mmCIF file of C-alpha atoms in Angstrom:
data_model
loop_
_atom_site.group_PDB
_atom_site.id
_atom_site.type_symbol
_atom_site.label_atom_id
_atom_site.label_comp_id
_atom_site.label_asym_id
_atom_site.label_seq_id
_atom_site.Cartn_x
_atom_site.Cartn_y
_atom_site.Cartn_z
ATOM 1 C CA UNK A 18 198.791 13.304 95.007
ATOM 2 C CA UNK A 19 201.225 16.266 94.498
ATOM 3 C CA UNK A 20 203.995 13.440 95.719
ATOM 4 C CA UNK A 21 207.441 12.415 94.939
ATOM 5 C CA UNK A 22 208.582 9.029 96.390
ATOM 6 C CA UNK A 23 212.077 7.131 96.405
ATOM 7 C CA UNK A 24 212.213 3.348 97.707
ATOM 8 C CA UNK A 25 215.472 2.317 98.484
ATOM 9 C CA UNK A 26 216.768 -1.556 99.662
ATOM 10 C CA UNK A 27 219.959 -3.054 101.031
ATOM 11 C CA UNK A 28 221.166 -5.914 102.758
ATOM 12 C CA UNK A 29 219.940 -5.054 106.202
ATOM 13 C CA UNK A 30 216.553 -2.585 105.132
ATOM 14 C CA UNK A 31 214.281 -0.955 103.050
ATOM 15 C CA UNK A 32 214.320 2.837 103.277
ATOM 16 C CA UNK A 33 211.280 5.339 102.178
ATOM 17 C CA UNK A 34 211.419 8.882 101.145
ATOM 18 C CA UNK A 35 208.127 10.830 100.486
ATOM 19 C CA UNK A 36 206.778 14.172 100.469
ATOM 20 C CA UNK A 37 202.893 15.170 99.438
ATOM 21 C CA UNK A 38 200.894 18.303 100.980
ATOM 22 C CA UNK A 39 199.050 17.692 103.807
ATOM 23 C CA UNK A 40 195.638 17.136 102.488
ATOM 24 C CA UNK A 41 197.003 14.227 100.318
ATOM 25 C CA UNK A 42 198.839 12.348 103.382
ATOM 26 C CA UNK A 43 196.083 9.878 104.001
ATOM 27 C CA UNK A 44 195.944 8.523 100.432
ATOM 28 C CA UNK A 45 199.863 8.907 100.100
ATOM 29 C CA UNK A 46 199.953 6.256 103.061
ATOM 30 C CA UNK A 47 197.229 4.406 101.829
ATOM 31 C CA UNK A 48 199.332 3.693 97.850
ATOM 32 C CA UNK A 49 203.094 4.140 100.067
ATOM 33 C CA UNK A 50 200.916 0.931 102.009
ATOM 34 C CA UNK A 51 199.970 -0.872 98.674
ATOM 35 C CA UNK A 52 203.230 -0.751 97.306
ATOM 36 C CA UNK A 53 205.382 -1.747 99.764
ATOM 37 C CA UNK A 54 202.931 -4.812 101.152
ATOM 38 C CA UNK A 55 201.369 -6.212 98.421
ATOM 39 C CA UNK A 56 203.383 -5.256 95.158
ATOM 40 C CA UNK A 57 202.811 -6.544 91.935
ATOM 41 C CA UNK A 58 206.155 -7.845 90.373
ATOM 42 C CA UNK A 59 204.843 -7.643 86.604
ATOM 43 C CA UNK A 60 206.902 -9.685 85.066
ATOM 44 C CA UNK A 61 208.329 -7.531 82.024
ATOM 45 C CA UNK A 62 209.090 -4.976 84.513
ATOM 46 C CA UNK A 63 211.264 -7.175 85.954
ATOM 47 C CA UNK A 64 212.774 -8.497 82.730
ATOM 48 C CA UNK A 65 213.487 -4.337 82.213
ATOM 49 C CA UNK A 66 215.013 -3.538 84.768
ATOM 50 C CA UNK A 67 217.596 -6.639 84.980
ATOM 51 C CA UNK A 68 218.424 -5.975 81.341
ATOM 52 C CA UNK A 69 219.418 -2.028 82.686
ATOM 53 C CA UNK A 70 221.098 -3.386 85.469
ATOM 54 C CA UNK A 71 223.141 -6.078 83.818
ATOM 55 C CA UNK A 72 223.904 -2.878 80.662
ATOM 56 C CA UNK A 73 225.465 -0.777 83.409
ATOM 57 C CA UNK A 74 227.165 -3.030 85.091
ATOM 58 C CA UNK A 75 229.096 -3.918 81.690
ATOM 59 C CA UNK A 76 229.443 -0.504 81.127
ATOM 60 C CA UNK A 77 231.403 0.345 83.841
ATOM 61 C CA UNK A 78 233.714 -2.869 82.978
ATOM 62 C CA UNK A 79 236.554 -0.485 80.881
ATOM 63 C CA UNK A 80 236.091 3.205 83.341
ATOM 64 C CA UNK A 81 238.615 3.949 85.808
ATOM 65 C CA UNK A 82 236.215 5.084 88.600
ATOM 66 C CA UNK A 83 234.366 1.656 88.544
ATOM 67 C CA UNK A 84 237.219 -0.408 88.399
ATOM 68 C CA UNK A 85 239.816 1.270 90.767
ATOM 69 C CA UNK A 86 236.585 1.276 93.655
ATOM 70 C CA UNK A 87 235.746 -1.730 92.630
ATOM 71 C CA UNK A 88 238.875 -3.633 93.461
ATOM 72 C CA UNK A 89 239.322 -1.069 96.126
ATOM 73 C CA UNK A 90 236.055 -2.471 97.923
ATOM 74 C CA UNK A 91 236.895 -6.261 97.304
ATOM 75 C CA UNK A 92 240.390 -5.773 99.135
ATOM 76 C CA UNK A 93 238.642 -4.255 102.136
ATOM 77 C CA UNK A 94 236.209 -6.471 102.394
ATOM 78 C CA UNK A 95 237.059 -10.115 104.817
ATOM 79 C CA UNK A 96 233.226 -11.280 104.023
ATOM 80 C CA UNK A 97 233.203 -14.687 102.128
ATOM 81 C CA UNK A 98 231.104 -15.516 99.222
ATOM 82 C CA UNK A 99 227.357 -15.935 100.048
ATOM 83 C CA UNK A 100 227.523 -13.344 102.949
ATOM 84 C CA UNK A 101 225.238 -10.650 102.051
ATOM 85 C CA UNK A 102 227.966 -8.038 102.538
ATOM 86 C CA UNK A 103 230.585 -9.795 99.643
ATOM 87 C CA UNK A 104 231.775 -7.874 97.490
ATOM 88 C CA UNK A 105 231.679 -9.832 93.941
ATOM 89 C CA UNK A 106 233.910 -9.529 90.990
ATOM 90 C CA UNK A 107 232.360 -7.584 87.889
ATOM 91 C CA UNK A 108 231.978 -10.584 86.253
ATOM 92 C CA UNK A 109 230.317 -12.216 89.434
ATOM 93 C CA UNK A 110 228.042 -9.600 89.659
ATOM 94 C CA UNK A 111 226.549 -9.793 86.126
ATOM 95 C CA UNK A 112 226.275 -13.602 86.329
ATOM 96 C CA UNK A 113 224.103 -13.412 89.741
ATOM 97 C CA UNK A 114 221.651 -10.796 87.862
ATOM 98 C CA UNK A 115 221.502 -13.234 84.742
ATOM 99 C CA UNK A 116 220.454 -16.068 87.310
ATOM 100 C CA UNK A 117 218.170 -14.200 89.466
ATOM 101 C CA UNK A 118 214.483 -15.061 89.061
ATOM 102 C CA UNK A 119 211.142 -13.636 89.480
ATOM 103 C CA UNK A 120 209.898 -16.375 92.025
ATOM 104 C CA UNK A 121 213.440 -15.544 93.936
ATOM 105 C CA UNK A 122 212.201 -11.876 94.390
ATOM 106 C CA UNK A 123 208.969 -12.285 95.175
ATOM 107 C CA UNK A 124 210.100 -15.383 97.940
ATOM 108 C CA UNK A 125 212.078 -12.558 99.469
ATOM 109 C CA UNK A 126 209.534 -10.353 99.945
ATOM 110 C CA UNK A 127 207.333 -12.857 101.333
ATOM 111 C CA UNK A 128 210.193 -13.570 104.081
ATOM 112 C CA UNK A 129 211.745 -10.914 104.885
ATOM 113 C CA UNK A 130 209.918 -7.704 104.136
ATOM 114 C CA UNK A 131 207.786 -6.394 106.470
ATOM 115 C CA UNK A 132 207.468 -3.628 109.370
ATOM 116 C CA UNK A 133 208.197 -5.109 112.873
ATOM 117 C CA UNK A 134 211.419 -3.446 113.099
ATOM 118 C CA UNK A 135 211.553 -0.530 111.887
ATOM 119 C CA UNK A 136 211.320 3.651 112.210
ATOM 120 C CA UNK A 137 208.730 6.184 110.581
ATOM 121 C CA UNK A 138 209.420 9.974 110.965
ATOM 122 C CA UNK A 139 207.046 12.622 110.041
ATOM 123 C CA UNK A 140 208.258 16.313 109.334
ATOM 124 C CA UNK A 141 205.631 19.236 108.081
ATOM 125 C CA UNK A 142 202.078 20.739 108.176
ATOM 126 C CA UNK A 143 200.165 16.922 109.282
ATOM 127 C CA UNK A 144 197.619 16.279 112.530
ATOM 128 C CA UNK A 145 199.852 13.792 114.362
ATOM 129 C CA UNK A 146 196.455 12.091 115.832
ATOM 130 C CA UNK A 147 195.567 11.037 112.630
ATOM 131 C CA UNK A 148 198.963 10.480 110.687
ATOM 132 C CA UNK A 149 199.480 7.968 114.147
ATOM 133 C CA UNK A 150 196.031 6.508 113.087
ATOM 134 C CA UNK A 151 197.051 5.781 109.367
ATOM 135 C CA UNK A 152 200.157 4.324 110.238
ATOM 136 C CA UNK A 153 199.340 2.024 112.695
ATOM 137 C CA UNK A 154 195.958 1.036 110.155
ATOM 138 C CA UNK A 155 198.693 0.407 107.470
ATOM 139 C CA UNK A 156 201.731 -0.795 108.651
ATOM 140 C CA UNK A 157 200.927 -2.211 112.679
ATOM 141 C CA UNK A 158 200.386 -5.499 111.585
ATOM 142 C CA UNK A 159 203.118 -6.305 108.907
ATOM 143 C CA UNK A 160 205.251 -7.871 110.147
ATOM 144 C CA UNK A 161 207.893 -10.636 108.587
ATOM 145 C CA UNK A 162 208.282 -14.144 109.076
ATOM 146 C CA UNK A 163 212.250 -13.951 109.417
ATOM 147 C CA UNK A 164 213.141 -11.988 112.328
ATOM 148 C CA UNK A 165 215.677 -9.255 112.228
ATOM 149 C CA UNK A 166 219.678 -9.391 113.110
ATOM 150 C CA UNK A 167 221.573 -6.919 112.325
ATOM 151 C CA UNK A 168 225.076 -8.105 111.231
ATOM 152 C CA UNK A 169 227.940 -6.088 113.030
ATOM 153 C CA UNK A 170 230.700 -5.029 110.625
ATOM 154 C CA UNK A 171 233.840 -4.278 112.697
ATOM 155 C CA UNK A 172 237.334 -2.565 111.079
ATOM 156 C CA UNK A 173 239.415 -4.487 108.946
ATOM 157 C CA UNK A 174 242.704 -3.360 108.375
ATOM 158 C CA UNK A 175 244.064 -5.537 105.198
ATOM 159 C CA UNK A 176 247.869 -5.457 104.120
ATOM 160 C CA UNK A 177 248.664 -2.425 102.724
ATOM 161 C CA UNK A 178 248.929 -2.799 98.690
ATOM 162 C CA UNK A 179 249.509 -0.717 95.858
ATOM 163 C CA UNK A 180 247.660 -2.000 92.648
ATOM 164 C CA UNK A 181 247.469 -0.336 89.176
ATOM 165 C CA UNK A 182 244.755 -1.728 86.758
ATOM 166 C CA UNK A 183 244.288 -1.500 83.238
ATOM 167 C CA UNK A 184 241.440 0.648 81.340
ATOM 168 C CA UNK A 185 242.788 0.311 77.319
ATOM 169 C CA UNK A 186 241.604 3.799 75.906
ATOM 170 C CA UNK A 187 240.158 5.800 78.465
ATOM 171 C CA UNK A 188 241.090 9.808 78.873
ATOM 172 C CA UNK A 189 241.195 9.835 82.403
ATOM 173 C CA UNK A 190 242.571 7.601 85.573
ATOM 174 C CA UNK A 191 241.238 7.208 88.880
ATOM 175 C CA UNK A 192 242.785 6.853 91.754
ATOM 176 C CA UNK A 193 241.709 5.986 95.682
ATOM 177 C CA UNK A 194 243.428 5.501 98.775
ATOM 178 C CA UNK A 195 241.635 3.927 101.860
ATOM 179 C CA UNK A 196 242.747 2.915 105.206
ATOM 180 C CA UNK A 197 240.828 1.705 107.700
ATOM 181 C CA UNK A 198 240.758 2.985 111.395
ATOM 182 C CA UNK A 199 238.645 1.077 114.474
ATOM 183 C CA UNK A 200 236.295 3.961 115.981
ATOM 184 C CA UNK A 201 232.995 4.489 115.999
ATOM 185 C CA UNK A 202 231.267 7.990 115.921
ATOM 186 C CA UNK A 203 231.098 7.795 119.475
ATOM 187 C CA UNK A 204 234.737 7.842 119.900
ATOM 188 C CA UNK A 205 235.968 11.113 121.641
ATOM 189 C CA UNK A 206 238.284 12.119 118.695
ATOM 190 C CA UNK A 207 235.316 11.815 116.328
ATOM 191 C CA UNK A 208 235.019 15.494 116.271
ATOM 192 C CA UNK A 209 238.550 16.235 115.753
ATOM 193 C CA UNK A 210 238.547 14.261 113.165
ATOM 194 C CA UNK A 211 235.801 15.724 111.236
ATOM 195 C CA UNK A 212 237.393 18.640 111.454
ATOM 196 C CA UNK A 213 240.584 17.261 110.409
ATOM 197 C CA UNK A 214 239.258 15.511 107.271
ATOM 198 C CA UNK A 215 237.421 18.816 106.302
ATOM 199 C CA UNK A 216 240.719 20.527 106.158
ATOM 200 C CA UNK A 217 243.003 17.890 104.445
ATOM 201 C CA UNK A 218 240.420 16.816 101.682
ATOM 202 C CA UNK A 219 236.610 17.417 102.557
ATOM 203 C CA UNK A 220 236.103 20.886 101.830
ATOM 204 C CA UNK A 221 236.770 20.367 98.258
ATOM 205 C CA UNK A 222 238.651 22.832 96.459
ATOM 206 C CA UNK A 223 239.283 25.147 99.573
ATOM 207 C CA UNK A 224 241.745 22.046 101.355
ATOM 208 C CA UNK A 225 244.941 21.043 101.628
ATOM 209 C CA UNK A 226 245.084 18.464 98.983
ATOM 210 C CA UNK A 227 242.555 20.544 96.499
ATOM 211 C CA UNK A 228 245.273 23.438 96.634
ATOM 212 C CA UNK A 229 247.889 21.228 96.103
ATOM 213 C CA UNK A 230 246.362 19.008 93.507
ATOM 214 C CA UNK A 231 244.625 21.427 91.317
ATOM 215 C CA UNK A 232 245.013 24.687 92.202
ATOM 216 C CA UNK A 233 249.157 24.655 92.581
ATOM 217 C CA UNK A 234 250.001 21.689 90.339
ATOM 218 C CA UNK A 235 246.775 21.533 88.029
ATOM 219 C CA UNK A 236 246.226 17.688 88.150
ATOM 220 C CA UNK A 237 243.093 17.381 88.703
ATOM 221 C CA UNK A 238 239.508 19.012 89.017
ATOM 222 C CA UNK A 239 237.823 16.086 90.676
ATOM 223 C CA UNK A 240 240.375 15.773 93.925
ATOM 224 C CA UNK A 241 239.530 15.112 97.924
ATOM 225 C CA UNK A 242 238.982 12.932 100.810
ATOM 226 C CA UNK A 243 236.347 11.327 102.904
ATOM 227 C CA UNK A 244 236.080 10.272 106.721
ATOM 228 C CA UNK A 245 233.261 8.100 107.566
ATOM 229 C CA UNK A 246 232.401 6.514 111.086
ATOM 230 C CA UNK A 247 229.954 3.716 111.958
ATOM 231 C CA UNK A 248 227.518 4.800 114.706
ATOM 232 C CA UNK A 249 227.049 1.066 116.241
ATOM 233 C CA UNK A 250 230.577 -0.579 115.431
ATOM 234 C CA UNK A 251 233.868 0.760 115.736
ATOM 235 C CA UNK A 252 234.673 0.995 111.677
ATOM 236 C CA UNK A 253 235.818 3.969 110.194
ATOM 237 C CA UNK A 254 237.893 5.050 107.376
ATOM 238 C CA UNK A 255 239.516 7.632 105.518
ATOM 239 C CA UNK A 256 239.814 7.504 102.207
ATOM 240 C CA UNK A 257 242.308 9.952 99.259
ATOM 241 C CA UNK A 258 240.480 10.349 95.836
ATOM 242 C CA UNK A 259 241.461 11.936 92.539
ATOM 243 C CA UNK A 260 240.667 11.860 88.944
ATOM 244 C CA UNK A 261 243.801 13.061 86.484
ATOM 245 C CA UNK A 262 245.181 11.866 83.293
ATOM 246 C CA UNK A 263 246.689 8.830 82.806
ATOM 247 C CA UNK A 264 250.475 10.229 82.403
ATOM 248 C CA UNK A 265 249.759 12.115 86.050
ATOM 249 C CA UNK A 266 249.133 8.884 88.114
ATOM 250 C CA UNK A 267 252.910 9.245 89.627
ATOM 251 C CA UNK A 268 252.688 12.834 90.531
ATOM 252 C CA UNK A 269 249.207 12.690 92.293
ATOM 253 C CA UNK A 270 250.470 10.108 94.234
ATOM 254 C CA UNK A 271 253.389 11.991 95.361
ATOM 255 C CA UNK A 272 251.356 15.149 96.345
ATOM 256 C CA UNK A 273 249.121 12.459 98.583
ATOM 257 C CA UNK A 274 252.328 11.488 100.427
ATOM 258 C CA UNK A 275 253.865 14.505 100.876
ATOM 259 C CA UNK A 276 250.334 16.366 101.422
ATOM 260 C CA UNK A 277 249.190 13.489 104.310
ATOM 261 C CA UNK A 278 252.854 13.542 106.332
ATOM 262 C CA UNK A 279 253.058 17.414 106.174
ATOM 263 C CA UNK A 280 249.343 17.491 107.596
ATOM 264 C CA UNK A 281 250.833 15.190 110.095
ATOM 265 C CA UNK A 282 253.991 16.516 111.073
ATOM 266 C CA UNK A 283 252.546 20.258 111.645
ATOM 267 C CA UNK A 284 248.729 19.662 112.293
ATOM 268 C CA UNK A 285 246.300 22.268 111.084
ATOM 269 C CA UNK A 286 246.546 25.943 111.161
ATOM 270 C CA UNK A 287 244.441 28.591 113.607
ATOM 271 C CA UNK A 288 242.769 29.859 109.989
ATOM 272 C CA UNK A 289 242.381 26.893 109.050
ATOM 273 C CA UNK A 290 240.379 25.084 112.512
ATOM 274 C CA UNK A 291 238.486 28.466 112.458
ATOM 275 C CA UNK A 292 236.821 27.996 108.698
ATOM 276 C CA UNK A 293 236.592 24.247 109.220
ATOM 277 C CA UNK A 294 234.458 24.152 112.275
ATOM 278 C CA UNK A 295 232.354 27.565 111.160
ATOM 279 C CA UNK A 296 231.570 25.717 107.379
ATOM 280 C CA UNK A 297 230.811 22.038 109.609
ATOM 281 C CA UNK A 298 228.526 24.306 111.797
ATOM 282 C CA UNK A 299 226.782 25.803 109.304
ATOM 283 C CA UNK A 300 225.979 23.144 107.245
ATOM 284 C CA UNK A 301 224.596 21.156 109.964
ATOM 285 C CA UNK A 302 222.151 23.943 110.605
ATOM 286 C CA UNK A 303 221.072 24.281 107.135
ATOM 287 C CA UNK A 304 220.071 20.439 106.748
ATOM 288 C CA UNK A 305 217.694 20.962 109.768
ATOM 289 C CA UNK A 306 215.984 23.646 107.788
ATOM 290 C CA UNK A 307 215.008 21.074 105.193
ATOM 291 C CA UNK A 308 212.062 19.292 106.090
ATOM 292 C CA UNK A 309 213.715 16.004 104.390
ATOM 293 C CA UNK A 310 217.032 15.990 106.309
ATOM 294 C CA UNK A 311 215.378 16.600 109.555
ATOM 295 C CA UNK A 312 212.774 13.402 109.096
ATOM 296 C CA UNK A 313 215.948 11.474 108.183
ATOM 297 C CA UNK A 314 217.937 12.400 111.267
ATOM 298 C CA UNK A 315 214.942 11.637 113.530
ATOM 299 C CA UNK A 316 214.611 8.595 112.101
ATOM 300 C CA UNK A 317 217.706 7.516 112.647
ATOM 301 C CA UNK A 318 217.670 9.108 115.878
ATOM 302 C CA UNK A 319 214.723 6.378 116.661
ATOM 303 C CA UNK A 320 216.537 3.361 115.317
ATOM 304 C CA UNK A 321 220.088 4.203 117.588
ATOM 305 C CA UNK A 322 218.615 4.904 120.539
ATOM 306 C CA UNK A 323 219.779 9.120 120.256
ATOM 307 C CA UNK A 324 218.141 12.649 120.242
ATOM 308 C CA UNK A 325 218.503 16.022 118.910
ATOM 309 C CA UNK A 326 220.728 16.408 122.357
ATOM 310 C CA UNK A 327 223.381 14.157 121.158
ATOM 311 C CA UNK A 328 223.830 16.165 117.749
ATOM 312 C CA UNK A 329 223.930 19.201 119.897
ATOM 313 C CA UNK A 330 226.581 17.665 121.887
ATOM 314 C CA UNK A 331 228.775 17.128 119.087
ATOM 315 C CA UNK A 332 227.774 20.650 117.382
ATOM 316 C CA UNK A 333 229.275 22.223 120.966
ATOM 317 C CA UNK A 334 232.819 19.701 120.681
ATOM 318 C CA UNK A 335 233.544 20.591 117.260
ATOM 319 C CA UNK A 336 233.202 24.491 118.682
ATOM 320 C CA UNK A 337 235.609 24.279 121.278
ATOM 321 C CA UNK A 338 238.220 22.435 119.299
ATOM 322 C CA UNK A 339 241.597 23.718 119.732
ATOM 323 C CA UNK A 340 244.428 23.426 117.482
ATOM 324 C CA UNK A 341 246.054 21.102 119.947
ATOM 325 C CA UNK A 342 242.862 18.868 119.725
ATOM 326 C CA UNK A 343 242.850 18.183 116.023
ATOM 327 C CA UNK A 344 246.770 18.073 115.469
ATOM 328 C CA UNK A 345 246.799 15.080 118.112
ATOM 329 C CA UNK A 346 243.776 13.635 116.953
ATOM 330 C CA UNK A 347 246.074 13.778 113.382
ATOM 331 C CA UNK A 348 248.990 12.416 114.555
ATOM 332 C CA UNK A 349 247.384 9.171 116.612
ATOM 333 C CA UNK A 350 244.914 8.195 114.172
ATOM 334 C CA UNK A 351 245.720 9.755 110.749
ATOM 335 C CA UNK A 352 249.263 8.715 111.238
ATOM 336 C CA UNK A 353 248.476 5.110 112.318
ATOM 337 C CA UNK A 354 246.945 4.516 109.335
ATOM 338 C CA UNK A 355 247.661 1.919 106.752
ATOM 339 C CA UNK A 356 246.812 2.773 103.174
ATOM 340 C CA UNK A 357 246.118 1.241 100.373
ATOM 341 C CA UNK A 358 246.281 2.425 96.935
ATOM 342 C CA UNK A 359 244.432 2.096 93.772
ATOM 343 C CA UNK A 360 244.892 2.815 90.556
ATOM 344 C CA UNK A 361 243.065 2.301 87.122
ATOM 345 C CA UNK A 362 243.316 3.861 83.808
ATOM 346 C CA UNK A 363 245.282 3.887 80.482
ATOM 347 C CA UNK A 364 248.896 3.579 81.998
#
């Protein structure tokens, strides 16, 4: 069918991906249809692909990166055991994949799978008529026996720890930093702080803490930071990241510190606001020109109630950010927050 298709789950959904040529669209729906409504479960596939999963979760049980996030995750994490959002110990982990069953997996489908609730975006040479046709022949009457809640997740801010874990024999550390912050994406600073997280960490090499970290003292060629926002709950976070050697642990941490209060002290610089927000721009353009970015924003357009006018809203904030902006934005939220720190290697 000239097709590639990905089929991803979580706790809350089940996400598609597909692309074909548009002569091949009806019988891509058609087997997309088959597989997702009445799939087969074979049972030595299943056997397979628990033995792979259980091999790489014990694989990760001795590497920094796995551990350090990890424990990083379980200390952020208030959800008690049996909620589908808990994070489990390694060794929890491997012992509910060794207990899962067949039956288990195809009861869930039975119950919960199913397209009541749900979005479908199409993007590309199609005749919307008769993709609307296929769609609703496929999918209009699947729907599950359990009905859908979604589970809010607000911000929790744990006490702030510092934790260094032990990986016998390994070449490299890891370490991450995380601290929470309650704001959604809807939160008038969001775009500041976009902006602001491009500058400190997000831009990779060309920010403040990849010239410090590996371009002045040479600790690290794996070195940044993330800021992600919920859309429907007021979570964020903003998270520190590097991978160095062992011995280097101390002086990474140091260059976070001194890296996050100068960035807090004296905000961001005219050069720097002007490259941030032209790179953000850009690169929001570009993923419209895909054809598979621009089905997943409408889709998720669909399922929070937005348009295309609420992206261009936030596409005109981040332009007329001025310095002032993003240095408060810095100071209020960036220098409110509470971090934790993890650690893992030989050390």
């Amino acid at each position: 069918l000239k097709a590639r298709v990905s089929i991803n789950g979580g706790s809350q959904s089940v996400g598609v991906g597909a692309t074909t040529t548009r002569e091949h669209l009806p019988e891509l729906l058609a087997l997309l249809a088959e597989m997702l409504r009445t799939p087969a479960f074979p049972e030595d596939e299943f056997e397979q692909l628990r033995s792979q999963a259980i091999t790489g979760l014990e694989a990760g049980r001795n590497q920094p990166q796995s551990v350090a996030s990890r424990a990083l995750s379980r200390h952020f994490s208030p959800w008690p055991k049996g909620h589908p959002w808990y994070m489990p110990t390694l060794d929890e982990s491997i012992e509910e994949m060794r207990g899962v069953t067949l039956e288990q997996v195809r009861r869930f489908h039975v119950d919960f799978h199913g397209a009541g609730v749900g979005e479908i975006s199409l993007v590309g040479d199609f005749d919307p008529q008769e993709a609307m046709a296929l769609l609703e022949k496929h999918f209009g009457g699947w729907t599950s026996p359990k009905p859908y809640v979604r589970l809010a997740n607000p911000a929790y801010s744990p006490e702030a720890v510092v934790r260094e874990l032990q990986t016998p024999d390994q070449a490299n550390a890891a370490i991450f930093r995380r601290a929470a912050l309650a704001l959604s994406d809807s939160h008038p600073d969001f775009a500041a702080l976009v902006v602001a997280n491009n500058i400190f960490g997000g831009g990779g090499m060309k920010s403040r803490l990849g010239d410090r970290v590996r371009q002045t003292d040479g600790l690290s060629y794996s070195v940044g930071s993330r800021f992600n926002a919920s859309i429907l709950d007021e979570n964020a976070s903003l998270e520190m990241f590097a991978i160095t050697a062992p011995e280097n642990v101390g002086r990474v941490r140091t260059a976070f510190d001194e890296e996050l209060a100068r960035f807090i002290a004296e905000g961001v610089t005219e050069e720097e606001l002007k490259d941030a927000v032209d790179g953000i721009l850009k690169a929001r353009v570009l993923s419209r020109a895909e054809d598979g970015s621009l089905a997943g924003l409408l889709a998720s357009n669909l399922q929070y109630d937005r348009s295309l006018a609420w992206s261009a809203d936030l596409e005109a904030r981040i332009a007329a950010l001025t310095k002032a902006d993003v240095d408060r934005a810095i100071r209020q939220h960036f220098g409110a927050a509470v971090f934790s720190d993890f650690a893992a290697g030989d050390l």
